[in-house]
Amino acid sequence: MYSFLRSAFLALLAIPLLAQAAPPEAATEHVKARLVSSQAAVAPGQRFTVALEQDIKSHWHTYWLNPGDSGQATSIEWAGAEAGPIQWPTPSIQAIGPIVNYGYEGRPALLVELTVPADAQPGSRFKPTAEVRWLVCKDVCIPEQVSLGLDLPVAAQAQPGADAALIEAWRAAIPQPAPFAVSLKAAPQGVRLSGPTTGVTKAYFFADAWGAVAHSAPQPLKAEAGGWVLDIPAGDEPLAAGKPLSGVIALTTAAGEQAWTIAAPMPEGAGKGPGPADLATPAVDAAVPAPASVSELGLLPALALALVGGLILNLMPCVFPVLSIKALALVREGNHKAEGLAYTAGVLASFLLLAAVLIALRAGGQQVGWGFQFHSPVFVLVVAYLLFLVGLNLSGLFEIGGSFTGIGSGLAARQGLAGSFFTGVLAAVVATPCTAPFMGAALAFALSQPAAVLMAVFLALGLGLALPFLVLAFWPAAQRWLPRPGAWMDRFKQFLAFPMYAAVVWLLWVLAQQTGPDGVGLALVGLVVITFGLWWRHASGASAVGTVAALAGVVLALGVSAWIKPVGADAVPGSSASAHEPYSAERLAELRGQNKPVFVNMTAAWCISCLVNERVALSRPEVGEAFAKAGVTYLKGDWTREDPSITAVLKAHGRSGVPLYLYYAPGATEAQVLPQILTPGLVVEAVTAAPTDSRS
């Protein structure tokens, strides 16, 4: 007992020692930070300047007030003193692939005005503390935090400190309000900022609010009589008319670079954001010109491209099995025109619903693209169940509507049209993981336009998908090309079940990439439950009890989806391969900075077009030999799970979905965009050809 009381007493005595003031300096693995005071002694009620100096490790950077496309600004939480806002020095552009951030390297200093309490007594100590947090990035980003403090004597008269001159030197790096007036005018893709300074050779505007401007887009500078004009593309959240656009304008003249803070009200008609292709292509230099804007494509060309892209979708391996089912319907005797219209209605209704979902997600601030629903493991599982049921139906295990055949010919006809409608729905669903030529530009245009235009482009895409069947249904001469009905139809129908089963296997493989072995195991349990319920129905002669068992099996299988959880890529065995490196914007920027050739493959496990290209082109020995001979680094971006960094790359190149193939030749300022359908010759030619766009 004595030893316990003695330990407790000593612990109580140690509490004041633990509560001592925080140190003025601290260091993390990547940043050394210290507080620097302009005063050696402070007076009651005095307002003075304190600097937070960061000594950042080489090749790492922290972030400005507006970090740009990604990142997080440094924050300071003060205790024991009234503090003003952080005064930020002019940031630098941190370009990493298609991402442009604003931040600092080296030894930046952030200034803050502190106010000593008016009731502070001379002879006491002024001990403000600061909790400082920052995000420091290189090829990875690491949040760090330190606790800093000052311990200054309070005197009747303030005394300047030894670092007062250093504080003033840092103050000179803080942009001050511009001594000239600027004006804003509406421009086609944003605003046009102009000022009276002459002899300006370079200019860049750093908006202090995220989303007001497109950080990755170039800002073309033009000289005009008595001044300069800077075109600034609007960002994802452009300011409304009348609201001030504020930030820092950095101007370079023969006298050097000067930076000023400016603010001007947004004019009427401004604020239309740039299309995806307006963003600059990945480059270390943010002044690299951007590709032509897809928003300039125009509605009629976009509709035409969507129609052609929808037509080509019919040839994709993800759609062909479903179209084979409709081939049987055309061979049978029946109302071909009505079935064609019902099938088309199913396709168009599905594309309208998909467009509506995209519009709703976009309104909620999400960046989505073609095939986005396959990012969800639950959606993948439900589609696998649906195709499995279709396969079992074609195999003859059960017949949809078979029990209603005696009700009458009118209901039977209605059942046939319903089948055509839902076949159209199924065709639209399984078409979404595929991307056909001509679709990319049309979809990128649609996703950058108002809701009505997006709906129109998606309807054109759906019409293209439905058009071949619609033409056959309404053109009797084309129907004569089809084979005559006969006993072969039953065998052909049963054969068509196997493409359905193959599609199920593919979807389970996709699910394995998203959820690992546990997700696949649960999906297989669901398939067994579905099969058991349908077997019970078949064995009971389609009795009421058997039908209830079949429905219960489907419901239980869908309930399995509640336990399906996505996992990280590193948790999926075999999710990476040694033939390539995983894509990251930092790795791409590093390789380009070393002037090395890079091939980028943006893909997804649910994208059949991507998988076909990898099998027939990118995995070929001649392509591997060409990569090795040219020293090409192969980066592969996996969009199976939603990845904002890959979405940004797609958007920067005018694409709304995968595949996307980019080749960066040594010294080239822009990537060569390869076709969406690859051949080994196309890839080898791109790698071996001399670059036509290189830096001087």
mmCIF file of C-alpha atoms in Angstrom, residues 90-92 172-173 175 201-204 206 248-260:
data_model
loop_
_atom_site.group_PDB
_atom_site.id
_atom_site.type_symbol
_atom_site.label_atom_id
_atom_site.label_comp_id
_atom_site.label_asym_id
_atom_site.label_seq_id
_atom_site.Cartn_x
_atom_site.Cartn_y
_atom_site.Cartn_z
ATOM 1 C CA THR A 90 1.897 32.620 -54.222
ATOM 2 C CA PRO A 91 1.636 28.878 -54.892
ATOM 3 C CA SER A 92 3.311 26.922 -57.656
ATOM 4 C CA ALA A 172 7.003 40.376 -49.573
ATOM 5 C CA ALA A 173 6.051 36.949 -51.003
ATOM 6 C CA PRO A 175 0.320 38.769 -52.865
ATOM 7 C CA THR A 201 4.609 37.505 -71.426
ATOM 8 C CA LYS A 202 3.038 34.933 -69.106
ATOM 9 C CA ALA A 203 -0.003 34.922 -66.845
ATOM 10 C CA TYR A 204 -1.819 32.449 -64.650
ATOM 11 C CA PHE A 206 -5.071 30.846 -59.175
ATOM 12 C CA VAL A 248 -4.215 35.457 -57.298
ATOM 13 C CA ILE A 249 -3.061 36.607 -60.724
ATOM 14 C CA ALA A 250 0.612 35.937 -61.436
ATOM 15 C CA LEU A 251 2.040 38.134 -64.215
ATOM 16 C CA THR A 252 5.475 37.820 -65.793
ATOM 17 C CA THR A 253 7.024 40.850 -67.476
ATOM 18 C CA ALA A 254 10.546 41.936 -68.343
ATOM 19 C CA ALA A 255 10.883 43.078 -64.711
ATOM 20 C CA GLY A 256 10.124 39.583 -63.370
ATOM 21 C CA GLU A 257 7.081 37.925 -61.839
ATOM 22 C CA GLN A 258 4.596 39.731 -59.661
ATOM 23 C CA ALA A 259 1.466 38.317 -58.036
ATOM 24 C CA TRP A 260 -1.600 40.268 -56.939
#
